[in-house]
Amino acid sequence: MGICENRVVIVTGAGRGLGRAYALELARQGAAVVVNDLGVGNHGEDTGESPAEAVVSEITAMGGRAMANHCDVADWEATGEMVRQTVETFGSLHAVVNNAGFVRDRMFVSATPDEWDAVMRVHLRGHFCTARHAVDHWRGLAKAGEAVDGRIINTTSGAGLHGSIGQTAYSAAKGGIASMTLVQAAELARYGITANAIAPNARTRMTEGAFGEAMSAKEGEFDIFAPENTAPLVAWLCSEQSVGVSGEVFELIGGDLRLCLGWSDGPQEDIKRAWKAEEISAAVERLKAERPAAKPVWGSS
């Protein structure tokens, strides 16, 4: 038996890349999987493809249970129907893996409002809609006196944690997702729901355009950036074994599992009176000297 036996999980953006790897690993671990994928291209364009069915076929071929869903994760009504259909088909819902997204890579001086809005919609609103409907379902169960063991797994990024040149909108959206995860964890614990985020480092359609050869597999070496490396962490977060873990952000690079520190108070200097403008330069230099060095923005060094 796998660690997700009898669990039911929705994975958005599960037709390719990381989402596909998550769906397959969850199925191997015993979960019934709703494979959500709109079938769009790397920039959100219509491709006429339907990769969700292909992943469902892979899961059923291995003896697992799966269902395809093609809704837009930023569509409030459609995501509500996806949650309802999941419960009707499999009898329950235990976890939501928010993975769907696309990019509009652009230097800040070239970014357009339409590109900004598109990225915010699919990442931030897309994370909100599916999880919000799942929480309504779990909260209803909790209010009815039923035990709830719900999971929200969000997808942030190193771009969201410390920035990435040429990805202003994507970085801002992913940073917002990390912050949302902290609030979800704090607010939803009373209902038996945990919320965590992952920052994958994997070779996908999105990262290949930005990092290309740097993420390619090397002959005879451990494939550090294979999407499958992140899947066991996702399966564990969806399982009962992660019940005591919430409000965390994980990074995984190959076999290197990292637990992020998150925001905390840094060095301080209290002079017990109002600062004078001419005093601040020296104070800031003293505080910067005490503070640990931050990770550089991706692409800046």
Short mmCIF file of C-alpha atoms in Angstrom, two decimals:
data_model
loop_
_atom_site.label_atom_id
_atom_site.label_comp_id
_atom_site.label_asym_id
_atom_site.label_seq_id
_atom_site.Cartn_x
_atom_site.Cartn_y
_atom_site.Cartn_z
CA MET A 1 0.00 0.00 0.00
CA GLY A 2 1.13 3.54 -0.77
CA ILE A 3 1.09 6.49 1.59
CA CYS A 4 -1.91 8.02 -0.23
CA GLU A 5 -4.10 4.92 -0.24
CA ASN A 6 -7.79 5.92 -0.40
CA ARG A 7 -6.94 9.61 -0.69
CA VAL A 8 -8.55 11.75 -3.42
CA VAL A 9 -6.45 14.54 -4.91
CA ILE A 10 -7.04 17.29 -7.49
CA VAL A 11 -3.90 18.29 -9.40
CA THR A 12 -4.19 21.34 -11.63
CA GLY A 13 -2.03 21.71 -14.70
CA ALA A 14 -1.44 17.95 -14.55
CA GLY A 15 -1.23 17.20 -18.26
CA ARG A 16 2.49 17.76 -18.62
CA GLY A 17 5.72 18.40 -16.72
CA LEU A 18 5.55 18.66 -12.96
CA GLY A 19 1.77 18.20 -12.78
CA ARG A 20 1.94 14.97 -14.77
CA ALA A 21 4.74 13.69 -12.53
CA TYR A 22 2.67 14.53 -9.44
CA ALA A 23 -0.43 12.80 -10.79
CA LEU A 24 1.45 9.61 -11.65
CA GLU A 25 3.24 9.45 -8.30
CA LEU A 26 0.02 10.10 -6.39
CA ALA A 27 -1.63 7.26 -8.31
CA ARG A 28 1.32 4.97 -7.53
CA GLN A 29 0.86 5.86 -3.88
CA GLY A 30 -2.80 4.81 -4.04
CA ALA A 31 -4.63 8.10 -4.56
CA ALA A 32 -7.52 8.68 -6.92
CA VAL A 33 -6.45 11.65 -9.04
CA VAL A 34 -8.39 14.36 -10.81
CA VAL A 35 -6.12 15.36 -13.69
CA ASN A 36 -6.95 18.97 -14.49
CA ASP A 37 -5.42 20.57 -17.57
CA LEU A 38 -6.77 23.20 -19.92
CA GLY A 39 -4.40 22.05 -22.67
CA VAL A 40 -2.93 25.48 -23.37
CA GLY A 41 0.60 26.33 -24.43
CA ASN A 42 3.43 27.80 -22.40
CA HIS A 43 1.99 31.32 -22.76
CA GLY A 44 -1.64 30.34 -22.25
CA GLU A 45 -2.46 30.02 -25.94
CA ASP A 46 -4.89 27.40 -27.26
CA THR A 47 -3.04 24.38 -28.67
CA GLY A 48 -6.01 22.17 -29.49
CA GLU A 49 -4.41 19.42 -27.40
CA SER A 50 -5.92 17.44 -24.52
CA PRO A 51 -3.05 16.04 -22.42
CA ALA A 52 -5.25 15.33 -19.38
CA GLU A 53 -6.74 12.24 -21.06
CA ALA A 54 -3.27 10.90 -21.82
CA VAL A 55 -2.29 11.09 -18.14
CA VAL A 56 -5.57 9.47 -17.10
CA SER A 57 -4.83 6.63 -19.53
CA GLU A 58 -1.38 6.17 -17.97
CA ILE A 59 -2.91 5.99 -14.51
CA THR A 60 -5.66 3.56 -15.42
CA ALA A 61 -3.14 1.39 -17.28
CA MET A 62 -1.25 0.94 -14.00
CA GLY A 63 -4.50 -0.02 -12.25
CA GLY A 64 -5.16 3.37 -10.67
CA ARG A 65 -8.21 5.60 -10.56
CA ALA A 66 -8.30 8.93 -12.35
CA MET A 67 -10.60 11.42 -14.03
CA ALA A 68 -9.81 14.18 -16.52
CA ASN A 69 -10.98 17.74 -16.04
CA HIS A 70 -10.44 20.62 -18.46
CA CYS A 71 -11.64 23.67 -16.54
CA ASP A 72 -9.88 27.03 -16.37
CA VAL A 73 -8.52 27.17 -12.83
CA ALA A 74 -9.25 30.90 -12.64
CA ASP A 75 -12.94 30.36 -13.47
CA TRP A 76 -14.88 30.52 -10.19
CA GLU A 77 -17.93 28.57 -11.34
CA ALA A 78 -15.94 25.95 -13.24
CA THR A 79 -13.61 25.19 -10.33
CA GLY A 80 -16.61 24.85 -8.04
CA GLU A 81 -18.04 22.30 -10.44
CA MET A 82 -14.69 20.47 -10.52
CA VAL A 83 -14.74 20.08 -6.74
CA ARG A 84 -18.37 18.93 -6.78
CA GLN A 85 -17.67 16.44 -9.58
CA THR A 86 -14.66 15.10 -7.68
CA VAL A 87 -16.70 14.39 -4.57
CA GLU A 88 -19.55 12.86 -6.58
CA THR A 89 -17.19 10.61 -8.55
CA PHE A 90 -14.79 9.45 -5.84
CA GLY A 91 -16.85 10.07 -2.70
CA SER A 92 -14.46 12.50 -1.05
CA LEU A 93 -11.65 15.01 -1.50
CA HIS A 94 -8.49 15.14 0.60
CA ALA A 95 -6.03 17.41 -1.19
CA VAL A 96 -5.66 20.11 -3.81
CA VAL A 97 -2.34 20.56 -5.59
CA ASN A 98 -2.31 24.00 -7.23
CA ASN A 99 0.21 23.61 -10.04
CA ALA A 100 -1.30 25.23 -13.16
CA GLY A 101 0.36 28.31 -14.54
CA PHE A 102 2.12 29.96 -17.46
CA VAL A 103 4.61 32.75 -18.01
CA ARG A 104 4.82 36.10 -19.79
CA ASP A 105 8.54 36.69 -19.41
CA ARG A 106 9.40 40.30 -19.97
CA MET A 107 11.77 42.90 -18.55
CA PHE A 108 9.88 45.35 -16.35
CA VAL A 109 10.33 48.23 -18.80
CA SER A 110 8.69 46.15 -21.55
CA ALA A 111 5.86 44.54 -19.57
CA THR A 112 2.27 45.37 -20.51
CA PRO A 113 -0.85 45.57 -18.33
CA ASP A 114 -2.47 42.70 -20.27
CA GLU A 115 0.52 40.43 -19.64
CA TRP A 116 0.56 41.40 -15.97
CA ASP A 117 -3.15 40.68 -15.58
CA ALA A 118 -2.88 37.33 -17.38
CA VAL A 119 -0.12 36.09 -15.07
CA MET A 120 -1.89 37.29 -11.92
CA ARG A 121 -5.10 35.65 -13.08
CA VAL A 122 -3.76 32.18 -13.71
CA HIS A 123 -1.39 32.03 -10.74
CA LEU A 124 -3.04 34.01 -7.93
CA ARG A 125 -6.71 33.74 -8.87
CA GLY A 126 -6.12 30.19 -10.12
CA HIS A 127 -4.67 29.17 -6.77
CA PHE A 128 -7.52 30.90 -4.97
CA CYS A 129 -10.50 29.44 -6.84
CA THR A 130 -9.89 25.69 -6.56
CA ALA A 131 -8.65 25.87 -2.98
CA ARG A 132 -11.53 28.12 -1.92
CA HIS A 133 -14.13 25.63 -3.16
CA ALA A 134 -12.25 22.75 -1.54
CA VAL A 135 -12.20 24.66 1.75
CA ASP A 136 -15.95 25.24 1.51
CA HIS A 137 -16.39 21.47 1.17
CA TRP A 138 -14.09 20.67 4.11
CA ARG A 139 -15.51 23.42 6.31
CA GLY A 140 -18.99 22.06 5.71
CA LEU A 141 -17.85 18.61 6.84
CA ALA A 142 -16.19 20.04 9.93
CA LYS A 143 -19.31 21.98 10.87
CA ALA A 144 -21.31 18.77 10.48
CA GLY A 145 -19.05 17.11 13.04
CA GLU A 146 -17.01 15.03 10.60
CA ALA A 147 -13.24 14.68 10.93
CA VAL A 148 -11.38 16.57 8.20
CA ASP A 149 -7.82 15.90 7.05
CA GLY A 150 -7.51 18.34 4.15
CA ARG A 151 -4.41 19.49 2.33
CA ILE A 152 -3.62 22.52 0.19
CA ILE A 153 -0.33 22.35 -1.69
CA ASN A 154 0.53 25.58 -3.48
CA THR A 155 3.27 26.25 -6.00
CA THR A 156 5.56 29.18 -5.41
CA SER A 157 9.01 29.53 -6.98
CA GLY A 158 12.52 30.73 -6.32
CA ALA A 159 11.42 33.64 -8.49
CA GLY A 160 8.76 34.43 -5.91
CA LEU A 161 11.07 33.93 -2.94
CA HIS A 162 13.94 36.12 -4.11
CA GLY A 163 13.07 37.47 -7.56
CA SER A 164 14.07 36.71 -11.14
CA ILE A 165 15.22 39.19 -13.76
CA GLY A 166 12.86 39.28 -16.74
CA GLN A 167 10.00 37.76 -14.71
CA THR A 168 8.49 40.65 -12.76
CA ALA A 169 4.87 39.51 -13.01
CA TYR A 170 5.69 35.84 -12.41
CA SER A 171 7.89 36.71 -9.41
CA ALA A 172 5.21 38.95 -7.91
CA ALA A 173 2.52 36.29 -8.37
CA LYS A 174 4.66 33.53 -6.87
CA GLY A 175 5.61 35.74 -3.95
CA GLY A 176 1.92 36.37 -3.37
CA ILE A 177 1.26 32.64 -3.36
CA ALA A 178 3.86 32.10 -0.64
CA SER A 179 2.21 34.78 1.51
CA MET A 180 -1.25 33.35 0.84
CA THR A 181 -0.03 29.95 2.03
CA LEU A 182 0.99 31.38 5.40
CA VAL A 183 -2.45 32.93 5.89
CA GLN A 184 -4.27 29.78 4.78
CA ALA A 185 -2.29 27.71 7.28
CA ALA A 186 -3.08 30.10 10.12
CA GLU A 187 -6.79 30.47 9.32
CA LEU A 188 -7.71 26.93 8.30
CA ALA A 189 -6.07 24.83 11.01
CA ARG A 190 -9.27 24.95 13.06
CA TYR A 191 -11.04 22.96 10.33
CA GLY A 192 -8.38 20.24 10.04
CA ILE A 193 -6.78 21.74 6.91
CA THR A 194 -3.07 22.24 6.33
CA ALA A 195 -1.51 24.51 3.71
CA ASN A 196 2.05 24.32 2.43
CA ALA A 197 3.91 25.53 -0.64
CA ILE A 198 6.64 24.08 -2.78
CA ALA A 199 9.23 25.88 -4.91
CA PRO A 200 10.23 23.24 -7.48
CA ASN A 201 13.46 23.37 -9.45
CA ALA A 202 12.60 21.26 -12.47
CA ARG A 203 12.86 21.09 -16.23
CA THR A 204 9.48 22.12 -17.62
CA ARG A 205 8.16 24.04 -20.61
CA MET A 206 8.35 27.22 -18.55
CA THR A 207 11.90 26.79 -17.27
CA GLU A 208 13.37 25.52 -20.54
CA GLY A 209 12.74 28.89 -22.13
CA ALA A 210 14.46 30.75 -19.29
CA PHE A 211 17.31 28.39 -18.41
CA GLY A 212 17.71 26.13 -21.45
CA GLU A 213 20.95 24.13 -21.39
CA ALA A 214 21.54 24.74 -17.67
CA MET A 215 18.67 22.40 -16.82
CA SER A 216 19.32 19.73 -19.44
CA ALA A 217 19.96 16.13 -18.41
CA LYS A 218 23.61 15.05 -18.46
CA GLU A 219 24.45 11.59 -19.77
CA GLY A 220 25.33 9.18 -16.97
CA GLU A 221 24.55 11.64 -14.16
CA PHE A 222 21.67 12.00 -11.74
CA ASP A 223 19.06 14.12 -13.54
CA ILE A 224 18.81 16.89 -10.96
CA PHE A 225 16.05 18.77 -12.78
CA ALA A 226 13.76 15.85 -13.69
CA PRO A 227 10.15 16.73 -12.73
CA GLU A 228 9.81 13.31 -11.11
CA ASN A 229 12.17 14.37 -8.31
CA THR A 230 9.56 16.68 -6.82
CA ALA A 231 6.67 14.20 -7.00
CA PRO A 232 7.45 12.20 -3.80
CA LEU A 233 7.40 15.42 -1.74
CA VAL A 234 4.00 16.31 -3.19
CA ALA A 235 2.66 12.82 -2.46
CA TRP A 236 3.91 13.08 1.12
CA LEU A 237 2.29 16.49 1.57
CA CYS A 238 -1.01 15.05 0.30
CA SER A 239 -0.81 12.06 2.65
CA GLU A 240 -1.87 11.59 6.25
CA GLN A 241 1.81 11.51 7.22
CA SER A 242 2.14 15.30 6.81
CA VAL A 243 -0.68 16.09 9.24
CA GLY A 244 1.52 18.10 11.63
CA VAL A 245 3.14 20.23 8.92
CA SER A 246 1.53 23.51 7.84
CA GLY A 247 2.59 26.98 6.79
CA GLU A 248 5.87 25.76 5.33
CA VAL A 249 7.61 26.47 2.03
CA PHE A 250 9.78 23.69 0.62
CA GLU A 251 12.45 23.88 -2.06
CA LEU A 252 13.70 20.73 -3.76
CA ILE A 253 16.65 20.65 -6.14
CA GLY A 254 17.32 17.08 -7.24
CA GLY A 255 17.89 15.29 -3.94
CA ASP A 256 18.48 18.48 -1.95
CA LEU A 257 15.39 19.09 0.22
CA ARG A 258 15.24 22.53 1.79
CA LEU A 259 12.86 24.08 4.31
CA CYS A 260 12.71 27.84 3.74
CA LEU A 261 13.32 30.22 6.63
CA GLY A 262 10.62 32.69 5.66
CA TRP A 263 10.29 36.28 6.77
CA SER A 264 11.55 37.13 10.26
CA ASP A 265 12.76 40.22 12.12
CA GLY A 266 16.27 41.28 11.21
CA PRO A 267 18.86 43.47 12.95
CA GLN A 268 17.49 46.57 14.64
CA GLU A 269 18.66 49.77 16.26
CA ASP A 270 16.37 51.69 18.59
CA ILE A 271 17.56 55.19 19.57
CA LYS A 272 14.47 55.86 21.73
CA ARG A 273 13.57 59.02 19.83
CA ALA A 274 12.66 60.06 16.29
CA TRP A 275 15.42 59.58 13.75
CA LYS A 276 16.94 62.55 11.95
CA ALA A 277 17.15 62.10 8.19
CA GLU A 278 20.91 62.66 8.17
CA GLU A 279 21.42 59.85 10.73
CA ILE A 280 19.76 57.10 8.71
CA SER A 281 22.53 56.37 6.18
CA ALA A 282 25.00 55.30 8.84
CA ALA A 283 22.37 53.29 10.70
CA VAL A 284 21.33 51.41 7.57
CA GLU A 285 24.97 50.52 6.85
CA ARG A 286 25.39 49.17 10.40
CA LEU A 287 22.22 47.07 10.10
CA LYS A 288 23.19 45.74 6.66
CA ALA A 289 26.55 44.66 8.09
CA GLU A 290 24.77 42.62 10.80
CA ARG A 291 22.17 41.02 8.56
CA PRO A 292 22.96 37.71 6.81
CA ALA A 293 23.42 38.10 3.05
CA ALA A 294 20.27 37.57 1.01
CA LYS A 295 20.12 35.17 -1.92
CA PRO A 296 20.71 37.14 -5.15
CA VAL A 297 17.91 37.79 -7.60
CA TRP A 298 18.02 35.10 -10.30
CA GLY A 299 19.86 36.35 -13.35
CA SER A 300 21.69 39.13 -11.49
CA SER A 301 24.95 37.24 -10.98
#
